[in-house]
Short mmCIF file of C-alpha atoms in Angstrom, two decimals:
data_model
loop_
_atom_site.label_atom_id
_atom_site.label_comp_id
_atom_site.label_asym_id
_atom_site.label_seq_id
_atom_site.Cartn_x
_atom_site.Cartn_y
_atom_site.Cartn_z
CA MET A 1388 60.95 104.79 143.34
CA ASN A 1389 59.48 108.11 142.33
CA PRO A 1390 57.21 107.49 139.29
CA LEU A 1391 58.76 110.41 137.40
CA VAL A 1392 62.25 109.07 138.02
CA ALA A 1393 61.16 105.60 136.92
CA LEU A 1394 59.60 107.02 133.76
CA ALA A 1395 62.73 109.01 132.97
CA ALA A 1396 64.92 105.96 133.51
CA LEU A 1397 62.67 103.83 131.31
CA THR A 1398 62.65 106.49 128.61
CA GLY A 1399 66.44 106.81 128.75
CA LEU A 1400 66.87 103.06 128.56
CA SER A 1401 64.53 102.90 125.55
CA VAL A 1402 66.52 105.60 123.80
CA LEU A 1403 69.82 103.82 124.47
CA VAL A 1404 68.43 100.50 123.23
CA SER A 1405 67.05 102.18 120.10
CA LEU A 1406 70.39 103.89 119.41
CA GLY A 1407 72.25 100.62 119.97
CA LEU A 1408 69.98 98.70 117.64
CA GLY A 1409 70.20 101.50 115.08
CA GLU A 1410 74.00 101.47 115.27
CA VAL A 1411 74.08 97.69 114.73
CA ALA A 1412 71.70 97.91 111.77
CA LEU A 1413 73.67 100.73 110.18
CA ARG A 1414 76.94 98.81 110.51
CA VAL A 1415 75.40 95.70 108.98
CA PHE A 1416 73.74 97.39 105.98
CA ASP A 1417 76.14 100.37 105.69
CA PRO A 1418 73.76 102.65 103.74
CA SER A 1419 76.15 105.64 103.88
CA LYS A 1420 79.19 103.54 102.93
CA ILE A 1421 81.12 104.27 106.11
CA ARG A 1422 83.06 100.99 106.18
CA SER A 1423 86.74 101.81 105.99
CA GLY A 1424 89.37 100.16 103.80
CA TRP A 1425 89.33 97.22 101.38
CA ILE A 1426 91.34 94.16 100.41
CA ASP A 1427 90.21 93.71 96.81
CA ALA A 1428 89.21 95.88 93.85
CA TRP A 1429 85.54 94.90 94.07
CA GLU A 1430 85.29 96.02 97.67
CA LEU A 1431 86.93 99.32 96.69
CA ASN A 1432 84.18 99.90 94.12
CA PHE A 1433 81.31 98.64 96.31
CA THR A 1434 80.70 95.61 94.09
CA LYS A 1435 80.93 91.84 94.46
CA GLY A 1436 83.61 89.61 93.02
CA LYS A 1437 86.61 87.52 93.92
CA TYR A 1438 90.00 86.57 92.57
CA SER A 1439 90.51 83.16 91.04
CA GLU A 1440 93.51 82.85 93.37
CA ALA A 1441 94.18 84.77 96.57
CA ASN A 1442 96.49 84.36 99.54
CA GLN A 1443 95.46 83.85 103.14
CA LEU A 1444 95.13 87.61 103.75
CA GLY A 1445 92.74 88.02 100.80
CA PHE A 1446 95.15 89.68 98.35
CA ARG A 1447 95.57 88.49 94.80
CA GLY A 1448 98.42 86.03 94.43
CA LYS A 1449 99.56 82.55 95.34
CA PRO A 1450 98.93 81.16 98.83
CA ILE A 1451 101.55 81.95 101.45
CA ASP A 1452 103.54 78.74 101.90
CA ILE A 1453 106.92 79.15 103.61
CA ALA A 1454 109.42 76.40 104.34
CA ASP A 1455 112.56 76.56 106.44
CA GLY A 1456 115.38 78.11 104.46
CA ASP A 1457 113.14 79.96 101.97
CA PHE A 1458 114.22 83.48 101.05
CA VAL A 1459 110.90 85.29 101.54
CA VAL A 1460 109.99 88.62 99.98
CA VAL A 1461 106.77 90.55 100.63
CA LEU A 1462 105.79 92.75 97.67
CA ILE A 1463 103.53 95.64 98.68
CA GLY A 1464 101.75 98.16 96.49
CA ASP A 1465 98.61 99.18 94.69
CA SER A 1466 97.02 98.20 91.38
CA GLN A 1467 100.48 97.71 89.86
CA VAL A 1468 101.04 94.80 92.27
CA GLU A 1469 97.47 93.51 91.89
CA CYS A 1470 97.75 93.65 88.06
CA PHE A 1471 94.22 92.99 86.87
CA SER A 1472 95.47 92.49 83.30
CA CYS A 1473 97.87 89.72 84.31
CA ALA A 1474 97.05 86.04 84.27
CA ASP A 1475 97.37 84.02 87.44
CA HIS A 1476 100.98 82.97 88.06
CA ARG A 1477 102.14 85.78 85.77
CA LEU A 1478 101.75 88.53 88.36
CA PRO A 1479 104.46 90.97 89.44
CA GLU A 1480 105.17 88.68 92.42
CA ASP A 1481 105.96 85.87 89.98
CA ALA A 1482 108.21 88.06 87.83
CA LEU A 1483 110.11 89.32 90.87
CA GLN A 1484 110.43 85.79 92.24
CA LYS A 1485 111.89 84.54 88.96
CA HIS A 1486 114.41 87.36 88.61
CA LEU A 1487 115.47 87.29 92.27
CA ALA A 1488 116.12 83.55 91.95
CA GLU A 1489 118.26 84.16 88.86
CA ALA A 1490 120.11 87.11 90.43
CA SER A 1491 120.79 85.37 93.75
CA GLY A 1492 121.42 81.86 92.51
CA ARG A 1493 118.79 80.56 94.93
CA ASP A 1494 116.11 78.04 94.07
CA ASN A 1495 114.08 78.77 97.20
CA VAL A 1496 112.97 82.40 96.64
CA LYS A 1497 109.31 83.06 97.38
CA VAL A 1498 107.50 86.37 96.79
CA PHE A 1499 104.03 87.07 98.21
CA SER A 1500 101.81 90.06 97.45
CA LEU A 1501 100.04 92.54 99.71
CA GLY A 1502 98.63 94.87 97.10
CA VAL A 1503 95.33 96.09 95.70
CA SER A 1504 93.98 98.99 93.67
CA GLY A 1505 93.88 102.28 95.51
CA TYR A 1506 96.32 101.41 98.28
CA GLY A 1507 98.62 104.07 99.66
CA ALA A 1508 101.23 103.83 102.39
CA ASP A 1509 98.58 103.83 105.14
CA GLN A 1510 96.80 100.63 104.13
CA GLU A 1511 100.12 99.17 102.99
CA LEU A 1512 101.42 99.59 106.54
CA LEU A 1513 98.29 98.01 108.02
CA ALA A 1514 98.55 95.09 105.57
CA LEU A 1515 102.18 94.52 106.53
CA GLN A 1516 101.29 94.57 110.22
CA SER A 1517 98.53 92.06 109.53
CA TYR A 1518 100.97 89.81 107.65
CA PHE A 1519 103.42 89.64 110.55
CA SER A 1520 100.64 89.32 113.13
CA LYS A 1521 99.59 86.09 111.41
CA GLY A 1522 103.01 84.63 112.19
CA TYR A 1523 104.49 84.84 108.69
CA ARG A 1524 108.11 85.87 108.26
CA ALA A 1525 110.09 87.76 105.61
CA ASP A 1526 113.68 88.44 104.67
CA MET A 1527 112.78 91.49 102.62
CA VAL A 1528 109.79 93.86 102.38
CA VAL A 1529 109.58 95.62 99.01
CA VAL A 1530 107.22 98.53 98.30
CA TRP A 1531 106.42 99.45 94.71
CA GLN A 1532 105.70 103.17 94.75
CA THR A 1533 103.14 104.86 92.53
CA LEU A 1534 104.31 108.33 93.39
CA GLY A 1535 101.60 110.18 91.48
CA ASN A 1536 98.97 108.60 93.71
CA ASP A 1537 100.81 107.80 96.92
CA LEU A 1538 101.16 111.36 98.21
CA TRP A 1539 97.58 112.57 97.89
CA ASN A 1540 96.28 109.14 98.90
CA ALA A 1541 98.06 109.44 102.23
CA ILE A 1542 96.46 112.67 103.38
CA PHE A 1543 92.79 112.14 102.49
CA PRO A 1544 90.37 109.73 104.21
CA SER A 1545 88.68 108.71 100.95
CA HIS A 1546 89.91 107.32 97.65
CA SER A 1547 88.72 109.50 94.78
CA THR A 1548 89.99 112.51 92.88
CA GLN A 1549 86.68 114.21 93.71
CA PHE A 1550 86.56 116.01 97.06
CA GLY A 1551 83.91 114.47 99.30
CA ALA A 1552 83.67 111.23 97.31
CA GLY A 1553 85.31 107.82 97.35
CA HIS A 1554 85.68 104.74 99.53
CA LEU A 1555 86.75 105.63 103.06
CA LYS A 1556 89.96 104.16 104.47
CA PRO A 1557 91.94 104.16 107.72
CA THR A 1558 93.93 107.39 107.58
CA PHE A 1559 96.98 108.45 109.58
CA ARG A 1560 97.99 112.03 110.28
CA LEU A 1561 100.84 113.99 111.84
CA ASP A 1562 100.56 116.06 115.00
CA ALA A 1563 102.16 119.50 115.40
CA GLN A 1564 105.50 117.86 116.28
CA GLY A 1565 105.43 115.57 113.26
CA LYS A 1566 104.53 112.47 115.28
CA LEU A 1567 102.48 109.84 113.47
CA ILE A 1568 98.93 109.46 114.81
CA ALA A 1569 97.37 106.11 113.91
CA PRO A 1570 93.67 105.69 113.10
CA SER A 1571 91.55 104.15 115.82
CA ARG A 1572 89.79 101.89 113.30
CA GLN A 1573 91.22 99.11 111.15
CA ILE A 1574 90.51 97.89 107.63
CA GLY A 1575 86.93 96.60 107.49
CA GLU A 1576 85.68 98.62 110.45
CA THR A 1577 83.67 101.84 110.38
CA PHE A 1578 85.76 104.94 109.76
CA CYS A 1579 84.51 106.64 112.94
CA SER A 1580 84.21 105.21 116.43
CA SER A 1581 80.48 104.87 115.72
CA TYR A 1582 78.38 104.92 112.58
CA LEU A 1583 76.23 107.72 113.94
CA GLN A 1584 79.32 109.85 114.55
CA CYS A 1585 80.23 109.60 110.88
CA ILE A 1586 76.72 110.59 109.88
CA TYR A 1587 77.04 113.62 112.15
CA PHE A 1588 80.35 114.59 110.51
CA ILE A 1589 78.80 114.28 107.06
CA GLN A 1590 75.86 116.45 108.05
CA ARG A 1591 78.03 119.10 109.69
CA TYR A 1592 80.98 119.25 107.27
CA GLY A 1593 79.36 118.05 104.04
CA SER A 1594 81.58 114.96 103.82
CA ILE A 1595 84.27 113.07 105.71
CA ASP A 1596 86.80 114.89 103.52
CA GLY A 1597 85.29 118.15 104.76
CA TYR A 1598 85.67 117.00 108.36
CA TRP A 1599 89.30 115.97 107.71
CA GLU A 1600 90.27 119.37 106.31
CA GLN A 1601 90.84 120.66 109.86
CA PHE A 1602 93.90 118.40 110.09
CA LEU A 1603 95.49 119.50 106.81
CA PRO A 1604 97.61 122.55 105.94
CA PRO A 1605 96.52 124.85 103.11
CA PRO A 1606 96.57 123.60 99.52
CA ALA A 1607 98.27 125.38 96.63
CA PRO A 1608 96.53 128.61 95.60
CA PRO A 1609 95.78 129.22 91.92
CA ILE A 1610 98.11 131.47 89.99
CA GLY A 1611 97.21 134.49 87.91
CA ALA A 1612 96.75 134.52 84.17
CA PRO A 1613 99.77 133.61 82.04
CA ALA A 1614 101.88 136.50 80.82
CA PRO A 1615 101.17 137.78 77.31
CA GLY A 1616 102.93 135.61 74.79
CA ASP A 1617 103.33 132.68 77.22
CA ALA A 1618 103.00 129.60 75.02
CA THR A 1619 103.01 127.08 77.87
CA PRO A 1620 100.25 124.54 77.12
CA ILE A 1621 97.11 124.44 79.27
CA VAL A 1622 95.53 121.15 80.33
CA GLU A 1623 91.95 120.93 81.60
CA THR A 1624 91.15 118.74 84.61
CA LYS A 1625 88.05 117.67 86.52
CA ASP A 1626 90.10 116.52 89.52
CA SER A 1627 89.72 118.43 92.80
CA ILE A 1628 93.05 120.14 92.26
CA ASP A 1629 91.84 123.04 94.43
CA TYR A 1630 92.18 120.66 97.41
CA GLU A 1631 95.16 118.84 95.88
CA LYS A 1632 93.08 115.67 95.90
CA SER A 1633 94.61 114.61 92.64
CA PRO A 1634 97.80 113.21 91.09
CA TRP A 1635 98.40 116.79 89.95
CA SER A 1636 99.36 117.62 93.55
CA LEU A 1637 102.74 115.96 92.99
CA TRP A 1638 103.49 118.16 89.99
CA LEU A 1639 102.35 121.59 91.24
CA GLU A 1640 104.85 124.44 91.56
CA PRO A 1641 105.77 125.92 93.86
CA SER A 1642 105.29 123.18 96.46
CA SER A 1643 102.45 124.01 98.84
CA GLU A 1644 102.31 123.38 102.57
CA ARG A 1645 99.90 120.53 101.80
CA LYS A 1646 102.29 118.86 99.38
CA ARG A 1647 105.16 119.12 101.88
CA TYR A 1648 102.87 117.65 104.54
CA SER A 1649 101.96 114.74 102.23
CA ILE A 1650 105.65 113.96 101.76
CA ALA A 1651 106.32 114.17 105.51
CA LEU A 1652 103.33 111.93 106.29
CA THR A 1653 104.29 109.33 103.69
CA ARG A 1654 107.88 109.33 104.98
CA ALA A 1655 106.55 108.73 108.51
CA LEU A 1656 104.48 105.80 107.24
CA TYR A 1657 107.50 104.36 105.42
CA ASP A 1658 109.58 104.77 108.55
CA GLU A 1659 106.99 102.80 110.52
CA MET A 1660 106.99 100.11 107.82
CA ARG A 1661 110.78 99.96 107.98
CA SER A 1662 110.62 99.57 111.76
CA GLU A 1663 107.95 96.86 111.45
CA ALA A 1664 110.13 95.01 108.94
CA ALA A 1665 113.22 95.37 111.15
CA ARG A 1666 111.36 94.00 114.18
CA HIS A 1667 110.82 90.84 112.16
CA GLY A 1668 114.33 90.63 110.72
CA ALA A 1669 113.54 91.95 107.24
CA ARG A 1670 115.19 94.58 105.05
CA PHE A 1671 112.86 97.34 103.86
CA VAL A 1672 113.19 98.47 100.23
CA LEU A 1673 111.32 101.02 98.13
CA PHE A 1674 111.36 101.22 94.35
CA ASP A 1675 109.83 103.37 91.64
CA VAL A 1676 109.90 103.31 87.85
CA ASP A 1677 111.14 106.32 85.89
CA ARG A 1678 108.70 106.54 83.01
CA SER A 1679 110.14 109.72 81.53
CA THR A 1680 112.28 107.77 79.05
CA ASP A 1681 111.46 108.11 75.36
CA VAL A 1682 109.75 104.74 75.28
CA GLY A 1683 107.97 105.46 78.56
CA LEU A 1684 106.52 108.80 77.50
CA ALA A 1685 105.52 107.40 74.12
CA GLU A 1686 103.21 104.90 75.85
CA LEU A 1687 101.79 107.55 78.22
CA SER A 1688 100.82 110.02 75.51
CA LYS A 1689 97.17 110.16 76.65
CA PHE A 1690 98.08 110.90 80.28
CA PRO A 1691 98.81 114.59 80.78
CA TYR A 1692 100.76 114.37 84.05
CA PHE A 1693 103.86 112.82 82.49
CA LYS A 1694 105.48 115.62 80.52
CA ARG A 1695 109.12 116.64 80.48
CA GLU A 1696 108.30 120.35 80.41
CA PRO A 1697 106.08 122.54 82.64
CA GLN A 1698 102.45 123.15 81.76
CA TYR A 1699 99.39 124.88 83.17
CA VAL A 1700 96.42 123.00 84.62
CA ARG A 1701 92.96 124.58 84.64
CA PHE A 1702 90.18 123.55 87.00
CA LYS A 1703 87.00 125.49 86.26
CA ASP A 1704 88.26 129.09 86.09
CA ARG A 1705 91.37 128.54 88.23
CA LEU A 1706 94.84 128.04 86.83
CA TYR A 1707 97.73 126.14 88.41
CA ARG A 1708 101.32 125.55 87.29
CA SER A 1709 102.57 122.00 86.85
CA GLY A 1710 106.29 121.33 86.66
CA GLY A 1711 107.89 118.83 84.34
CA ILE A 1712 109.68 115.61 85.19
CA ALA A 1713 112.23 117.55 87.25
CA THR A 1714 109.43 118.31 89.75
CA TYR A 1715 108.58 114.61 89.98
CA LEU A 1716 112.18 113.61 90.56
CA ALA A 1717 112.69 116.34 93.18
CA ALA A 1718 109.67 115.05 95.13
CA SER A 1719 111.00 111.50 94.83
CA ARG A 1720 114.38 112.52 96.27
CA GLU A 1721 112.75 114.33 99.18
CA LEU A 1722 110.44 111.39 99.91
CA ASN A 1723 113.00 108.60 99.65
CA GLU A 1724 116.10 110.17 101.19
CA GLY A 1725 117.53 107.90 103.88
CA PHE A 1726 115.66 104.78 102.74
CA ASP A 1727 116.95 101.85 100.70
CA PHE A 1728 115.52 103.05 97.41
CA ILE A 1729 115.79 101.92 93.80
CA MET A 1730 114.76 103.90 90.73
CA VAL A 1731 114.71 101.92 87.49
CA ALA A 1732 114.09 103.44 84.06
CA ILE A 1733 111.68 101.62 81.78
CA ASP A 1734 113.44 100.84 78.51
CA ALA A 1735 111.24 98.18 76.87
CA PRO A 1736 108.47 98.96 74.36
CA ASN A 1737 104.95 97.54 74.60
CA HIS A 1738 104.99 97.64 78.39
CA VAL A 1739 101.52 99.06 79.17
CA VAL A 1740 98.09 97.43 79.06
CA SER A 1741 96.78 99.80 76.37
CA VAL A 1742 96.88 103.43 75.23
CA ASP A 1743 94.01 104.03 77.66
CA ASP A 1744 95.43 102.01 80.57
CA PRO A 1745 98.94 102.96 81.78
CA HIS A 1746 99.37 100.00 84.10
CA PHE A 1747 102.26 97.72 83.28
CA ASN A 1748 101.35 94.57 81.39
CA GLU A 1749 103.08 91.22 81.83
CA ASN A 1750 105.91 92.27 79.53
CA GLY A 1751 106.40 95.53 81.41
CA ASN A 1752 106.30 93.83 84.80
CA ASP A 1753 108.90 91.31 83.70
CA ARG A 1754 111.26 94.07 82.57
CA VAL A 1755 110.72 96.16 85.72
CA MET A 1756 111.36 93.22 88.03
CA SER A 1757 114.45 92.23 86.06
CA LEU A 1758 115.87 95.72 86.58
CA VAL A 1759 114.89 95.78 90.28
CA ALA A 1760 116.47 92.37 90.95
CA GLY A 1761 119.62 93.46 89.14
CA GLN A 1762 119.89 96.55 91.34
CA MET A 1763 119.37 94.48 94.49
CA LYS A 1764 122.15 92.12 93.45
CA ALA A 1765 124.50 95.00 92.57
CA ARG A 1766 123.95 96.54 96.01
CA GLY A 1767 124.62 93.27 97.83
CA TRP A 1768 121.12 92.93 99.27
CA LEU A 1769 120.57 89.34 98.21
CA GLY A 1770 123.30 87.69 100.25
CA ARG A 1771 125.51 84.83 99.12
#
């Protein structure tokens, strides 16, 4: 062999080996936090911890134990389902199980959770697929929506209201014909096909969010200054509302191309979840909680999104218009049309964790699940 050719081959082999070893080391130590997805709140926040009780898929809740004849419900969602403030065996899954048993007259109802902080419809779909792939069955799949987070969560590859920040996750998108394109990587794998590819994207685009912008339609532009005498209140925000990477995206008026895309993408993910449920003989149900009741708004007084009337939102020197509860409900109708959907209105006081934490507490969860089970019975979804 020509010495120069041999040297070139040896050099090339050395480079490939070095790159391979570097890729392995980067995946093991993950210095740039490229690992995608999570199954518990500690993993989401890059810390260590574990639940006192978790099921076989790693989600908080009782172990999955199904006997012949059991009426099995899978409850899917985010931090509302995980319920960090709840004691073991007093989780939303337990409240729903109790009320479904009462509503159906069955003593063999079992509800299991697939839910963790920060989940949107993308990881919810992947969790459901994982559940069925393990050989478990279900009679009903129930998704608890958190509409203020679900839409913007679906379109961005990272979980944070700051553009360019947050834990990466497997992210779906729509092609020009509206067809759902699945991520090539699963929960727990690197976001990109290789670690080095992600580093390249970060260097070129500033962040993975920056790289992902090429797949998204334009966000809402800011509006001009309010008219003289306009007394509409102005709320300040530090969220990246200029990219609509914020719960404010749901409330902005008029609806932007990006907001309409987020609704279309989330609908496509729900449709795939419905198909996955149907393939395994399960009904697919969505539900949300209307918190615009008097008692609901009273306990959300420190959270500016939930207002009956329109308001302005200011980010730095840019102003945006936020609609009132009518905007929320309009988005909900557009998102949920054609699905088995339940909207229940919270009517019980003392239903949140605290004035600073709007998550439902055990009392709130019990009331919500009582209302949801009642609606399921009224619609004939529980059989018997």
